[in-house]
């Protein structure tokens, strides 16, 4: 309906590379990833070789130094391919950002080039059993002991957790009673004694995505692994969360478009009572409604992307994009399952895959109820 104007010819060249990778290396092996509950480790290296990891990182740290529209393209192509298994965007656009924006030069030099090549897989460990979206309530502790911290606690629902080589961990330092003022970010290498991983978690959807629990039992971590300053973790998290929530909206907007495309092809081909399903008024009106709402989502998300590129994206706009477009993605998937009839419940159809995979978008990144609370605070 409304042409997009965000991308240049160079961006579209990059899109073609990303599309081939997600189609040829990821999407066709969906059943394998779901069976083993994570993608093959060597795919991280392949993605790195193609420049698909950490592209926005500065060249001196192994990235390409390009703008975030390249990251947007990677997320859109992942959603287009129906890929719910790879955790590349979290690695490249969340974990790497914390290091690039807040970590010491030593940590950046040591880890960002390895993340760009796929030699090191990154995770971020925020959520704990019993805390959910309340980051101030985390209980994982980092107690100072000379030049080290001693870390104890656990994290849950950690994307890339099973294969991770490093994790940016939200911990409590100093006086834990100070709430947000005691939160710090600590980089912890997965091979440190006392750092262990649970088996990949069995989920309703996104079954191929590497998601597990992490455990810290008297893990000794040097203070030089502190990201930013002690007690500044909550502020750093707040600075990055708007982008992280927009990332969810970006993938959901692209997901809506792809589910609609698959459904339109199906209803044109499928015949009921001697004529295509697409010929019935109910089908036409329903698709018109979904297409209109998807276009509204696209325009709003693209505007948020523009604001992000300029550095002016507001927290409430990102929250609105996250909650509204993820809600819409669930609606589109549900309605399109209905238009497929019984075949919409068969997992070989992309619409069924989308139906079970998209539900988590309304939960992670902060639940949609939390998004509404954040928006209401700006009244």
mmCIF file of C-alpha atoms in Angstrom:
data_model
loop_
_atom_site.group_PDB
_atom_site.id
_atom_site.type_symbol
_atom_site.label_atom_id
_atom_site.label_comp_id
_atom_site.label_asym_id
_atom_site.label_seq_id
_atom_site.Cartn_x
_atom_site.Cartn_y
_atom_site.Cartn_z
ATOM 1 C CA UNK A 1 0.000 0.000 0.000
ATOM 2 C CA UNK A 2 2.661 2.507 1.084
ATOM 3 C CA UNK A 3 6.176 2.070 -0.373
ATOM 4 C CA UNK A 4 9.084 1.786 2.041
ATOM 5 C CA UNK A 5 11.867 4.360 1.754
ATOM 6 C CA UNK A 6 14.345 3.229 4.410
ATOM 7 C CA UNK A 7 16.757 1.180 2.346
ATOM 8 C CA UNK A 8 19.432 1.951 -0.257
ATOM 9 C CA UNK A 9 20.736 -0.296 -3.056
ATOM 10 C CA UNK A 10 23.584 -1.386 -0.764
ATOM 11 C CA UNK A 11 21.073 -2.401 1.863
ATOM 12 C CA UNK A 12 19.168 -4.498 -0.659
ATOM 13 C CA UNK A 13 22.381 -6.235 -1.778
ATOM 14 C CA UNK A 14 22.936 -7.210 1.837
ATOM 15 C CA UNK A 15 19.313 -8.371 2.067
ATOM 16 C CA UNK A 16 19.869 -10.831 -0.778
ATOM 17 C CA UNK A 17 22.847 -12.353 1.035
ATOM 18 C CA UNK A 18 20.875 -12.612 4.270
ATOM 19 C CA UNK A 19 17.869 -14.115 2.499
ATOM 20 C CA UNK A 20 19.951 -16.836 0.866
ATOM 21 C CA UNK A 21 21.545 -17.715 4.192
ATOM 22 C CA UNK A 22 18.284 -18.002 6.115
ATOM 23 C CA UNK A 23 16.608 -19.966 3.325
ATOM 24 C CA UNK A 24 19.496 -22.319 2.510
ATOM 25 C CA UNK A 25 21.132 -22.826 5.905
ATOM 26 C CA UNK A 26 18.397 -22.331 8.502
ATOM 27 C CA UNK A 27 14.791 -22.677 7.324
ATOM 28 C CA UNK A 28 15.115 -26.000 5.483
ATOM 29 C CA UNK A 29 16.532 -27.700 8.582
ATOM 30 C CA UNK A 30 13.764 -26.624 10.944
ATOM 31 C CA UNK A 31 12.903 -30.180 12.027
ATOM 32 C CA UNK A 32 16.530 -30.913 12.877
ATOM 33 C CA UNK A 33 16.853 -27.780 15.000
ATOM 34 C CA UNK A 34 13.620 -28.585 16.830
ATOM 35 C CA UNK A 35 14.750 -32.123 17.560
ATOM 36 C CA UNK A 36 18.096 -31.055 19.034
ATOM 37 C CA UNK A 37 16.678 -27.771 20.465
ATOM 38 C CA UNK A 38 19.418 -25.582 18.997
ATOM 39 C CA UNK A 39 21.053 -24.880 15.653
ATOM 40 C CA UNK A 40 24.394 -26.453 14.765
ATOM 41 C CA UNK A 41 27.333 -24.613 16.277
ATOM 42 C CA UNK A 42 29.109 -24.248 12.910
ATOM 43 C CA UNK A 43 26.292 -22.050 11.586
ATOM 44 C CA UNK A 44 27.573 -19.284 13.819
ATOM 45 C CA UNK A 45 30.896 -19.464 11.987
ATOM 46 C CA UNK A 46 29.165 -19.504 8.593
ATOM 47 C CA UNK A 47 27.125 -16.446 9.513
ATOM 48 C CA UNK A 48 30.305 -14.723 10.656
ATOM 49 C CA UNK A 49 32.076 -15.493 7.377
ATOM 50 C CA UNK A 50 29.240 -13.819 5.453
ATOM 51 C CA UNK A 51 29.320 -10.703 7.616
ATOM 52 C CA UNK A 52 25.924 -11.471 9.155
ATOM 53 C CA UNK A 53 27.100 -11.200 12.768
ATOM 54 C CA UNK A 54 27.695 -7.879 14.531
ATOM 55 C CA UNK A 55 27.640 -5.840 11.292
ATOM 56 C CA UNK A 56 27.061 -2.559 13.142
ATOM 57 C CA UNK A 57 30.109 -2.971 15.362
ATOM 58 C CA UNK A 58 33.090 -0.705 14.518
ATOM 59 C CA UNK A 59 35.600 -2.124 12.062
ATOM 60 C CA UNK A 60 38.372 -2.059 14.664
ATOM 61 C CA UNK A 61 36.364 -4.644 16.626
ATOM 62 C CA UNK A 62 35.660 -6.926 13.688
ATOM 63 C CA UNK A 63 32.357 -5.461 12.509
ATOM 64 C CA UNK A 64 31.523 -3.640 9.299
ATOM 65 C CA UNK A 65 30.697 -0.300 10.931
ATOM 66 C CA UNK A 66 27.378 -0.065 9.068
ATOM 67 C CA UNK A 67 24.108 1.483 10.263
ATOM 68 C CA UNK A 68 21.376 -0.354 12.111
ATOM 69 C CA UNK A 69 19.311 -0.767 8.964
ATOM 70 C CA UNK A 70 21.561 -3.737 8.256
ATOM 71 C CA UNK A 71 20.435 -5.235 11.555
ATOM 72 C CA UNK A 72 16.815 -4.502 10.609
ATOM 73 C CA UNK A 73 17.311 -6.408 7.357
ATOM 74 C CA UNK A 74 18.691 -9.434 9.204
ATOM 75 C CA UNK A 75 15.687 -9.495 11.537
ATOM 76 C CA UNK A 76 13.218 -9.087 8.671
ATOM 77 C CA UNK A 77 14.801 -11.875 6.658
ATOM 78 C CA UNK A 78 14.880 -14.163 9.674
ATOM 79 C CA UNK A 79 11.145 -13.577 10.148
ATOM 80 C CA UNK A 80 10.478 -13.943 6.434
ATOM 81 C CA UNK A 81 12.113 -17.381 6.481
ATOM 82 C CA UNK A 82 10.034 -18.429 9.485
ATOM 83 C CA UNK A 83 13.237 -18.956 11.451
ATOM 84 C CA UNK A 84 12.582 -19.096 15.179
ATOM 85 C CA UNK A 85 15.736 -21.089 15.952
ATOM 86 C CA UNK A 86 18.734 -18.797 15.446
ATOM 87 C CA UNK A 87 19.689 -16.277 18.119
ATOM 88 C CA UNK A 88 21.849 -14.094 15.879
ATOM 89 C CA UNK A 89 20.010 -10.827 16.542
ATOM 90 C CA UNK A 90 20.322 -11.131 20.314
ATOM 91 C CA UNK A 91 24.028 -11.894 19.931
ATOM 92 C CA UNK A 92 24.706 -9.053 17.468
ATOM 93 C CA UNK A 93 22.293 -6.338 18.531
ATOM 94 C CA UNK A 94 21.938 -6.814 22.262
ATOM 95 C CA UNK A 95 25.000 -8.528 23.739
ATOM 96 C CA UNK A 96 27.484 -6.844 21.386
ATOM 97 C CA UNK A 97 25.870 -3.449 22.016
ATOM 98 C CA UNK A 98 26.397 -3.712 25.758
ATOM 99 C CA UNK A 99 30.062 -4.454 25.182
ATOM 100 C CA UNK A 100 30.571 -1.775 22.538
ATOM 101 C CA UNK A 101 28.691 0.943 24.428
ATOM 102 C CA UNK A 102 29.758 0.291 28.003
ATOM 103 C CA UNK A 103 32.620 -2.217 28.358
ATOM 104 C CA UNK A 104 36.309 -1.507 28.814
ATOM 105 C CA UNK A 105 38.615 -1.355 25.821
ATOM 106 C CA UNK A 106 40.181 -4.606 26.982
ATOM 107 C CA UNK A 107 36.859 -6.468 26.940
ATOM 108 C CA UNK A 108 35.884 -4.984 23.572
ATOM 109 C CA UNK A 109 39.192 -5.963 21.971
ATOM 110 C CA UNK A 110 39.013 -9.451 23.434
ATOM 111 C CA UNK A 111 35.420 -10.409 22.641
ATOM 112 C CA UNK A 112 33.819 -8.321 19.888
ATOM 113 C CA UNK A 113 36.059 -9.645 17.062
ATOM 114 C CA UNK A 114 35.308 -13.205 18.179
ATOM 115 C CA UNK A 115 31.597 -12.449 18.243
ATOM 116 C CA UNK A 116 31.791 -11.013 14.712
ATOM 117 C CA UNK A 117 33.371 -14.186 13.329
ATOM 118 C CA UNK A 118 31.143 -16.546 15.298
ATOM 119 C CA UNK A 119 34.069 -17.865 17.301
ATOM 120 C CA UNK A 120 32.272 -16.722 20.466
ATOM 121 C CA UNK A 121 28.500 -16.908 21.018
ATOM 122 C CA UNK A 122 26.999 -14.309 23.336
ATOM 123 C CA UNK A 123 23.995 -14.425 25.655
ATOM 124 C CA UNK A 124 22.442 -11.965 28.076
ATOM 125 C CA UNK A 125 21.200 -13.304 31.403
ATOM 126 C CA UNK A 126 18.553 -11.116 33.016
ATOM 127 C CA UNK A 127 15.490 -13.144 34.007
ATOM 128 C CA UNK A 128 15.478 -15.305 37.112
ATOM 129 C CA UNK A 129 13.014 -17.842 38.464
ATOM 130 C CA UNK A 130 10.401 -15.811 40.309
ATOM 131 C CA UNK A 131 11.384 -12.350 39.042
ATOM 132 C CA UNK A 132 9.935 -12.215 35.521
ATOM 133 C CA UNK A 133 9.944 -8.673 34.139
ATOM 134 C CA UNK A 134 11.020 -7.123 37.479
ATOM 135 C CA UNK A 135 14.742 -6.617 36.949
ATOM 136 C CA UNK A 136 15.155 -4.822 40.256
ATOM 137 C CA UNK A 137 14.209 -8.033 42.052
ATOM 138 C CA UNK A 138 17.086 -10.150 40.716
ATOM 139 C CA UNK A 139 18.903 -12.122 43.413
ATOM 140 C CA UNK A 140 22.053 -13.332 41.656
ATOM 141 C CA UNK A 141 24.856 -11.847 43.738
ATOM 142 C CA UNK A 142 28.399 -10.761 42.934
ATOM 143 C CA UNK A 143 30.304 -10.334 46.201
ATOM 144 C CA UNK A 144 33.649 -8.533 46.060
ATOM 145 C CA UNK A 145 36.640 -10.636 47.083
ATOM 146 C CA UNK A 146 39.926 -8.855 46.430
ATOM 147 C CA UNK A 147 40.335 -8.356 42.699
ATOM 148 C CA UNK A 148 37.421 -10.693 41.948
ATOM 149 C CA UNK A 149 33.705 -11.117 42.403
ATOM 150 C CA UNK A 150 32.182 -14.362 43.679
ATOM 151 C CA UNK A 151 28.942 -14.950 41.774
ATOM 152 C CA UNK A 152 26.052 -17.098 43.026
ATOM 153 C CA UNK A 153 22.570 -17.477 41.601
ATOM 154 C CA UNK A 154 20.687 -18.669 38.531
ATOM 155 C CA UNK A 155 19.000 -17.361 35.403
ATOM 156 C CA UNK A 156 16.190 -18.805 33.302
ATOM 157 C CA UNK A 157 14.848 -18.499 29.727
ATOM 158 C CA UNK A 158 18.289 -17.514 28.413
ATOM 159 C CA UNK A 159 18.470 -17.369 24.605
ATOM 160 C CA UNK A 160 21.789 -18.729 23.262
ATOM 161 C CA UNK A 161 22.434 -20.007 26.772
ATOM 162 C CA UNK A 162 23.237 -23.607 25.854
ATOM 163 C CA UNK A 163 25.841 -22.721 23.214
ATOM 164 C CA UNK A 164 27.100 -19.467 24.729
ATOM 165 C CA UNK A 165 30.786 -18.818 25.296
ATOM 166 C CA UNK A 166 30.133 -15.603 27.212
ATOM 167 C CA UNK A 167 27.140 -14.148 29.009
ATOM 168 C CA UNK A 168 26.400 -10.603 30.117
ATOM 169 C CA UNK A 169 24.876 -11.297 33.519
ATOM 170 C CA UNK A 170 22.672 -8.991 35.590
ATOM 171 C CA UNK A 171 23.915 -9.224 39.179
ATOM 172 C CA UNK A 172 23.512 -7.479 42.513
ATOM 173 C CA UNK A 173 26.705 -5.868 43.839
ATOM 174 C CA UNK A 174 27.195 -3.968 47.082
ATOM 175 C CA UNK A 175 24.105 -3.537 49.241
ATOM 176 C CA UNK A 176 21.272 -5.567 47.633
ATOM 177 C CA UNK A 177 18.648 -3.615 49.588
ATOM 178 C CA UNK A 178 19.301 -0.574 47.378
ATOM 179 C CA UNK A 179 17.326 -2.134 44.520
ATOM 180 C CA UNK A 180 18.194 -0.631 41.150
ATOM 181 C CA UNK A 181 21.249 1.128 42.588
ATOM 182 C CA UNK A 182 22.865 -2.242 43.352
ATOM 183 C CA UNK A 183 22.453 -3.729 39.856
ATOM 184 C CA UNK A 184 25.600 -4.264 37.794
ATOM 185 C CA UNK A 185 26.480 -6.049 34.549
ATOM 186 C CA UNK A 186 29.228 -8.639 34.577
ATOM 187 C CA UNK A 187 30.704 -10.559 31.649
ATOM 188 C CA UNK A 188 31.152 -14.190 32.630
ATOM 189 C CA UNK A 189 32.929 -16.723 30.442
ATOM 190 C CA UNK A 190 31.133 -20.062 30.185
ATOM 191 C CA UNK A 191 34.268 -22.087 30.941
ATOM 192 C CA UNK A 192 34.752 -20.630 34.420
ATOM 193 C CA UNK A 193 34.516 -23.200 37.252
ATOM 194 C CA UNK A 194 31.094 -23.127 38.831
ATOM 195 C CA UNK A 195 29.309 -21.848 35.670
ATOM 196 C CA UNK A 196 26.947 -24.577 34.444
ATOM 197 C CA UNK A 197 24.106 -24.854 31.966
ATOM 198 C CA UNK A 198 20.855 -26.719 32.152
ATOM 199 C CA UNK A 199 19.521 -28.716 29.232
ATOM 200 C CA UNK A 200 17.602 -26.731 26.596
ATOM 201 C CA UNK A 201 14.126 -25.963 27.872
ATOM 202 C CA UNK A 202 11.093 -27.624 26.287
ATOM 203 C CA UNK A 203 8.872 -24.849 24.990
ATOM 204 C CA UNK A 204 5.431 -24.627 23.379
ATOM 205 C CA UNK A 205 6.928 -22.951 20.295
ATOM 206 C CA UNK A 206 10.332 -21.764 19.119
ATOM 207 C CA UNK A 207 11.458 -25.302 19.831
ATOM 208 C CA UNK A 208 14.623 -25.009 17.776
ATOM 209 C CA UNK A 209 15.889 -21.984 19.670
ATOM 210 C CA UNK A 210 18.679 -22.507 22.171
ATOM 211 C CA UNK A 211 17.028 -21.546 25.494
ATOM 212 C CA UNK A 212 18.183 -22.829 28.874
ATOM 213 C CA UNK A 213 18.888 -22.106 32.519
ATOM 214 C CA UNK A 214 22.290 -20.886 33.713
ATOM 215 C CA UNK A 215 23.690 -21.609 37.165
ATOM 216 C CA UNK A 216 26.448 -19.832 39.087
ATOM 217 C CA UNK A 217 27.975 -21.652 42.033
ATOM 218 C CA UNK A 218 30.779 -19.598 43.598
ATOM 219 C CA UNK A 219 32.003 -18.497 40.170
ATOM 220 C CA UNK A 220 35.131 -16.379 40.534
ATOM 221 C CA UNK A 221 35.118 -13.517 38.020
ATOM 222 C CA UNK A 222 37.754 -10.767 37.817
ATOM 223 C CA UNK A 223 36.540 -7.244 38.494
ATOM 224 C CA UNK A 224 37.968 -6.294 35.105
ATOM 225 C CA UNK A 225 34.976 -8.162 33.621
ATOM 226 C CA UNK A 226 32.622 -5.525 35.016
ATOM 227 C CA UNK A 227 30.753 -3.752 32.211
ATOM 228 C CA UNK A 228 30.556 -0.045 32.907
ATOM 229 C CA UNK A 229 30.562 1.012 36.542
ATOM 230 C CA UNK A 230 29.369 -0.895 39.574
ATOM 231 C CA UNK A 231 25.769 -0.009 40.393
ATOM 232 C CA UNK A 232 25.094 1.438 36.923
ATOM 233 C CA UNK A 233 23.623 -1.745 35.453
ATOM 234 C CA UNK A 234 20.002 -0.693 35.627
ATOM 235 C CA UNK A 235 20.715 2.578 33.813
ATOM 236 C CA UNK A 236 22.577 0.701 31.068
ATOM 237 C CA UNK A 237 19.718 -1.760 30.726
ATOM 238 C CA UNK A 238 17.184 1.041 30.397
ATOM 239 C CA UNK A 239 19.253 2.724 27.668
ATOM 240 C CA UNK A 240 19.246 -0.412 25.538
ATOM 241 C CA UNK A 241 15.755 -1.771 26.216
ATOM 242 C CA UNK A 242 13.976 0.564 23.765
ATOM 243 C CA UNK A 243 15.995 -0.885 20.882
ATOM 244 C CA UNK A 244 15.526 -4.421 22.170
ATOM 245 C CA UNK A 245 11.763 -3.941 22.215
ATOM 246 C CA UNK A 246 11.765 -2.401 18.766
ATOM 247 C CA UNK A 247 13.619 -5.498 17.550
ATOM 248 C CA UNK A 248 10.615 -7.603 18.552
ATOM 249 C CA UNK A 249 8.270 -5.256 16.697
ATOM 250 C CA UNK A 250 10.480 -5.404 13.589
ATOM 251 C CA UNK A 251 10.348 -9.191 13.485
ATOM 252 C CA UNK A 252 6.615 -9.286 14.193
ATOM 253 C CA UNK A 253 5.830 -6.786 11.426
ATOM 254 C CA UNK A 254 7.783 -8.871 8.933
ATOM 255 C CA UNK A 255 6.162 -12.025 10.318
ATOM 256 C CA UNK A 256 2.680 -10.596 9.735
ATOM 257 C CA UNK A 257 3.551 -9.859 6.115
ATOM 258 C CA UNK A 258 4.866 -13.350 5.490
ATOM 259 C CA UNK A 259 1.964 -15.183 7.125
ATOM 260 C CA UNK A 260 -0.429 -13.094 5.027
ATOM 261 C CA UNK A 261 1.536 -13.888 1.859
ATOM 262 C CA UNK A 262 1.403 -17.637 2.571
ATOM 263 C CA UNK A 263 -2.305 -17.428 3.387
ATOM 264 C CA UNK A 264 -3.176 -15.477 0.253
ATOM 265 C CA UNK A 265 -1.419 -18.096 -1.885
ATOM 266 C CA UNK A 266 -3.280 -20.869 -0.062
ATOM 267 C CA UNK A 267 -6.806 -19.414 -0.331
ATOM 268 C CA UNK A 268 -6.312 -18.706 -4.034
ATOM 269 C CA UNK A 269 -5.388 -22.336 -4.649
ATOM 270 C CA UNK A 270 -7.702 -24.129 -2.220
ATOM 271 C CA UNK A 271 -11.246 -24.771 -3.494
ATOM 272 C CA UNK A 272 -14.395 -25.246 -1.409
ATOM 273 C CA UNK A 273 -17.780 -25.996 -2.982
ATOM 274 C CA UNK A 274 -16.268 -25.585 -6.428
ATOM 275 C CA UNK A 275 -14.604 -22.189 -6.057
ATOM 276 C CA UNK A 276 -11.445 -20.820 -4.422
ATOM 277 C CA UNK A 277 -11.620 -19.917 -0.732
ATOM 278 C CA UNK A 278 -10.366 -16.479 -1.807
ATOM 279 C CA UNK A 279 -13.596 -15.899 -3.743
ATOM 280 C CA UNK A 280 -15.779 -15.872 -0.634
ATOM 281 C CA UNK A 281 -16.695 -12.518 0.868
ATOM 282 C CA UNK A 282 -15.677 -13.560 4.387
ATOM 283 C CA UNK A 283 -12.181 -14.417 3.147
ATOM 284 C CA UNK A 284 -11.796 -11.198 1.171
ATOM 285 C CA UNK A 285 -12.978 -9.016 4.032
ATOM 286 C CA UNK A 286 -10.854 -10.811 6.593
ATOM 287 C CA UNK A 287 -7.715 -10.493 4.458
ATOM 288 C CA UNK A 288 -8.509 -6.836 3.785
ATOM 289 C CA UNK A 289 -8.722 -6.225 7.518
ATOM 290 C CA UNK A 290 -5.480 -8.060 8.281
ATOM 291 C CA UNK A 291 -3.627 -6.422 5.429
ATOM 292 C CA UNK A 292 -4.734 -2.970 6.573
ATOM 293 C CA UNK A 293 -3.611 -3.576 10.142
ATOM 294 C CA UNK A 294 -0.327 -5.047 8.968
ATOM 295 C CA UNK A 295 0.298 -1.942 6.851
ATOM 296 C CA UNK A 296 -0.427 0.261 9.863
ATOM 297 C CA UNK A 297 2.099 -1.761 11.845
ATOM 298 C CA UNK A 298 4.670 -1.480 9.063
ATOM 299 C CA UNK A 299 4.390 2.314 8.834
ATOM 300 C CA UNK A 300 4.636 2.775 12.598
ATOM 301 C CA UNK A 301 7.574 0.381 12.946
ATOM 302 C CA UNK A 302 9.421 2.031 10.057
ATOM 303 C CA UNK A 303 8.932 5.406 11.720
ATOM 304 C CA UNK A 304 10.319 3.998 14.964
ATOM 305 C CA UNK A 305 13.307 2.657 13.022
ATOM 306 C CA UNK A 306 13.923 6.142 11.633
ATOM 307 C CA UNK A 307 13.824 7.544 15.163
ATOM 308 C CA UNK A 308 16.217 4.845 16.357
ATOM 309 C CA UNK A 309 18.688 5.652 13.582
ATOM 310 C CA UNK A 310 18.559 9.324 14.611
ATOM 311 C CA UNK A 311 18.958 8.409 18.270
ATOM 312 C CA UNK A 312 15.600 9.914 19.212
ATOM 313 C CA UNK A 313 13.429 6.813 19.745
ATOM 314 C CA UNK A 314 11.329 7.333 22.869
ATOM 315 C CA UNK A 315 10.761 4.589 25.428
ATOM 316 C CA UNK A 316 6.967 4.800 25.123
ATOM 317 C CA UNK A 317 7.068 4.550 21.315
ATOM 318 C CA UNK A 318 9.220 1.423 21.507
ATOM 319 C CA UNK A 319 6.897 -0.048 24.120
ATOM 320 C CA UNK A 320 3.868 0.729 21.933
ATOM 321 C CA UNK A 321 5.498 -0.907 18.926
ATOM 322 C CA UNK A 322 6.463 -3.975 20.909
ATOM 323 C CA UNK A 323 3.072 -4.604 22.478
ATOM 324 C CA UNK A 324 0.808 -3.604 19.588
ATOM 325 C CA UNK A 325 2.668 -5.361 16.780
ATOM 326 C CA UNK A 326 3.272 -8.531 18.798
ATOM 327 C CA UNK A 327 -0.435 -8.600 19.658
ATOM 328 C CA UNK A 328 -1.201 -8.126 15.967
ATOM 329 C CA UNK A 329 1.151 -10.948 14.981
ATOM 330 C CA UNK A 330 -0.783 -13.324 17.232
ATOM 331 C CA UNK A 331 -4.062 -12.112 15.720
ATOM 332 C CA UNK A 332 -2.827 -12.475 12.143
ATOM 333 C CA UNK A 333 -1.495 -15.980 12.790
ATOM 334 C CA UNK A 334 -4.741 -17.054 14.450
ATOM 335 C CA UNK A 335 -6.986 -15.665 11.710
ATOM 336 C CA UNK A 336 -4.806 -17.171 9.005
ATOM 337 C CA UNK A 337 -4.932 -20.591 10.662
ATOM 338 C CA UNK A 338 -8.718 -20.310 10.447
ATOM 339 C CA UNK A 339 -8.559 -19.438 6.753
ATOM 340 C CA UNK A 340 -6.456 -22.556 6.158
ATOM 341 C CA UNK A 341 -9.058 -24.758 7.814
ATOM 342 C CA UNK A 342 -7.750 -28.104 9.039
ATOM 343 C CA UNK A 343 -4.480 -27.663 7.168
ATOM 344 C CA UNK A 344 -3.759 -24.626 9.298
ATOM 345 C CA UNK A 345 -3.229 -27.008 12.207
ATOM 346 C CA UNK A 346 -0.619 -29.038 10.357
ATOM 347 C CA UNK A 347 2.987 -28.153 11.173
ATOM 348 C CA UNK A 348 4.216 -28.551 7.598
ATOM 349 C CA UNK A 349 2.331 -25.331 6.816
ATOM 350 C CA UNK A 350 4.155 -22.075 7.682
ATOM 351 C CA UNK A 351 0.998 -20.632 9.228
ATOM 352 C CA UNK A 352 0.910 -23.368 11.872
ATOM 353 C CA UNK A 353 4.570 -22.825 12.660
ATOM 354 C CA UNK A 354 3.961 -19.102 13.035
ATOM 355 C CA UNK A 355 0.953 -19.748 15.259
ATOM 356 C CA UNK A 356 2.966 -21.577 17.917
ATOM 357 C CA UNK A 357 6.175 -19.577 17.563
ATOM 358 C CA UNK A 358 4.762 -16.073 17.819
ATOM 359 C CA UNK A 359 3.069 -16.400 21.210
ATOM 360 C CA UNK A 360 6.297 -15.742 23.120
ATOM 361 C CA UNK A 361 6.680 -12.297 21.522
ATOM 362 C CA UNK A 362 4.008 -10.967 23.878
ATOM 363 C CA UNK A 363 6.029 -12.177 26.887
ATOM 364 C CA UNK A 364 9.751 -11.637 26.389
ATOM 365 C CA UNK A 365 11.376 -8.231 26.206
ATOM 366 C CA UNK A 366 8.997 -7.297 29.021
ATOM 367 C CA UNK A 367 5.410 -8.559 28.937
ATOM 368 C CA UNK A 368 2.880 -6.535 26.984
ATOM 369 C CA UNK A 369 1.220 -5.608 30.256
ATOM 370 C CA UNK A 370 4.512 -4.060 31.389
ATOM 371 C CA UNK A 371 4.667 -2.170 28.073
ATOM 372 C CA UNK A 372 1.284 -0.607 28.811
ATOM 373 C CA UNK A 373 2.473 0.326 32.295
ATOM 374 C CA UNK A 374 5.526 2.081 30.790
ATOM 375 C CA UNK A 375 3.373 3.974 28.318
ATOM 376 C CA UNK A 376 0.952 5.054 31.046
ATOM 377 C CA UNK A 377 3.802 6.611 33.039
ATOM 378 C CA UNK A 378 4.272 9.179 30.272
ATOM 379 C CA UNK A 379 0.732 10.580 30.538
#
